[in-house]
């Protein structure tokens, strides 16, 4: 008689100790989340533990954190470009300011 795990397509491997262990493979995608994904993870752990557990049990936590991080990063890019546009900062001006900033920092290091 097959177990429910086997009926769902799962397989077992016989261990050296004579016990059968399920062959578990994570279907979760590779983590690539950054700051905003980590903030979301902390928030879920501290304030929404049931939701955090559900994402973990359903093997969807990394996918969720990747999505949150990607969306937040897109929003930040839009906001920064809008702020730069309103303040009259162009890419050319930004490069000039960056070069001046680096020069000032290098002078500080030499002193």
Protein backbone atom coordinates (compact mmCIF):
# COMPACT_ATOMS: atom_id res chain seq x y z
CA UNK A 1 0.00 0.00 0.00
CA UNK A 2 1.36 3.41 -1.02
CA UNK A 3 1.61 6.30 1.39
CA UNK A 4 0.00 9.65 0.64
CA UNK A 5 3.49 11.01 -0.07
CA UNK A 6 4.05 8.33 -2.72
CA UNK A 7 0.62 8.92 -4.23
CA UNK A 8 1.60 12.55 -4.71
CA UNK A 9 4.75 11.50 -6.58
CA UNK A 10 7.20 11.46 -3.68
CA UNK A 11 9.96 8.91 -3.33
CA UNK A 12 12.01 7.51 -0.47
CA UNK A 13 15.68 6.62 -0.02
CA UNK A 14 16.84 3.84 2.29
CA UNK A 15 19.30 5.24 4.81
CA UNK A 16 22.31 3.42 6.26
CA UNK A 17 20.35 2.94 9.49
CA UNK A 18 17.61 0.99 7.69
CA UNK A 19 15.07 3.82 7.81
CA UNK A 20 13.42 5.19 4.67
CA UNK A 21 13.77 8.97 4.29
CA UNK A 22 11.64 11.06 1.91
CA UNK A 23 13.45 12.71 -1.00
CA UNK A 24 12.50 16.33 -0.43
CA UNK A 25 13.38 18.96 -2.98
CA UNK A 26 12.56 22.61 -2.49
CA UNK A 27 10.57 24.15 -5.30
CA UNK A 28 11.36 27.58 -3.96
CA UNK A 29 13.25 29.92 -6.28
CA UNK A 30 16.72 31.25 -5.55
CA UNK A 31 16.76 34.20 -3.15
CA UNK A 32 17.85 37.48 -4.70
CA UNK A 33 16.04 39.87 -2.40
CA UNK A 34 17.84 42.74 -0.74
CA UNK A 35 16.99 45.42 1.78
CA UNK A 36 13.23 45.50 1.25
CA UNK A 37 12.87 41.73 1.17
CA UNK A 38 14.79 41.45 4.44
CA UNK A 39 12.62 44.17 6.00
CA UNK A 40 9.49 42.28 4.91
CA UNK A 41 10.84 39.03 6.35
CA UNK A 42 11.52 40.71 9.70
CA UNK A 43 8.06 42.28 9.69
CA UNK A 44 6.38 38.95 8.97
CA UNK A 45 8.36 37.17 11.70
CA UNK A 46 7.65 39.82 14.35
CA UNK A 47 4.13 40.99 13.50
CA UNK A 48 2.53 38.30 11.33
CA UNK A 49 3.94 34.97 12.53
CA UNK A 50 0.98 32.98 11.19
CA UNK A 51 1.48 34.41 7.69
CA UNK A 52 5.24 33.81 7.96
CA UNK A 53 4.62 30.17 8.94
CA UNK A 54 2.14 29.71 6.12
CA UNK A 55 4.64 31.02 3.55
CA UNK A 56 7.27 28.68 5.01
CA UNK A 57 4.96 25.64 4.98
CA UNK A 58 3.84 26.32 1.42
CA UNK A 59 7.47 26.85 0.36
CA UNK A 60 6.62 30.32 -0.99
CA UNK A 61 8.59 32.58 1.36
CA UNK A 62 11.54 33.27 -0.94
CA UNK A 63 9.25 33.88 -3.90
CA UNK A 64 7.21 36.35 -1.83
CA UNK A 65 10.32 38.17 -0.53
CA UNK A 66 11.80 38.38 -4.04
CA UNK A 67 8.54 39.87 -5.34
CA UNK A 68 8.29 42.40 -2.51
CA UNK A 69 11.90 43.46 -2.98
CA UNK A 70 11.54 43.82 -6.77
CA UNK A 71 8.36 45.91 -6.46
CA UNK A 72 9.81 48.14 -3.73
CA UNK A 73 13.00 48.68 -5.75
CA UNK A 74 10.96 49.66 -8.83
CA UNK A 75 8.99 52.15 -6.75
CA UNK A 76 12.19 53.62 -5.30
CA UNK A 77 13.68 54.03 -8.77
CA UNK A 78 10.55 55.88 -9.92
CA UNK A 79 10.52 58.12 -6.82
CA UNK A 80 14.20 58.98 -7.09
CA UNK A 81 13.92 59.84 -10.78
CA UNK A 82 10.84 62.01 -10.09
CA UNK A 83 12.65 63.80 -7.25
CA UNK A 84 15.70 64.39 -9.44
CA UNK A 85 13.49 65.75 -12.22
CA UNK A 86 11.67 68.14 -9.88
CA UNK A 87 14.94 69.45 -8.48
CA UNK A 88 16.52 69.84 -11.90
CA UNK A 89 19.21 67.23 -11.40
CA UNK A 90 20.23 65.64 -14.70
CA UNK A 91 22.48 62.63 -15.21
CA UNK A 92 25.25 64.92 -16.44
CA UNK A 93 25.00 67.11 -13.33
CA UNK A 94 24.85 64.01 -11.17
CA UNK A 95 28.12 62.72 -12.68
CA UNK A 96 29.83 66.08 -12.15
CA UNK A 97 28.69 66.20 -8.52
CA UNK A 98 29.89 62.65 -7.97
CA UNK A 99 33.34 63.48 -9.34
CA UNK A 100 33.54 66.55 -7.07
CA UNK A 101 32.39 64.48 -4.08
CA UNK A 102 35.07 61.86 -4.73
CA UNK A 103 37.72 64.57 -5.09
CA UNK A 104 36.72 66.13 -1.74
CA UNK A 105 36.76 62.75 -0.01
CA UNK A 106 40.18 61.94 -1.46
CA UNK A 107 41.54 65.28 -0.19
CA UNK A 108 40.22 64.45 3.28
CA UNK A 109 42.07 61.14 3.22
CA UNK A 110 45.33 62.84 2.28
CA UNK A 111 45.21 65.20 5.27
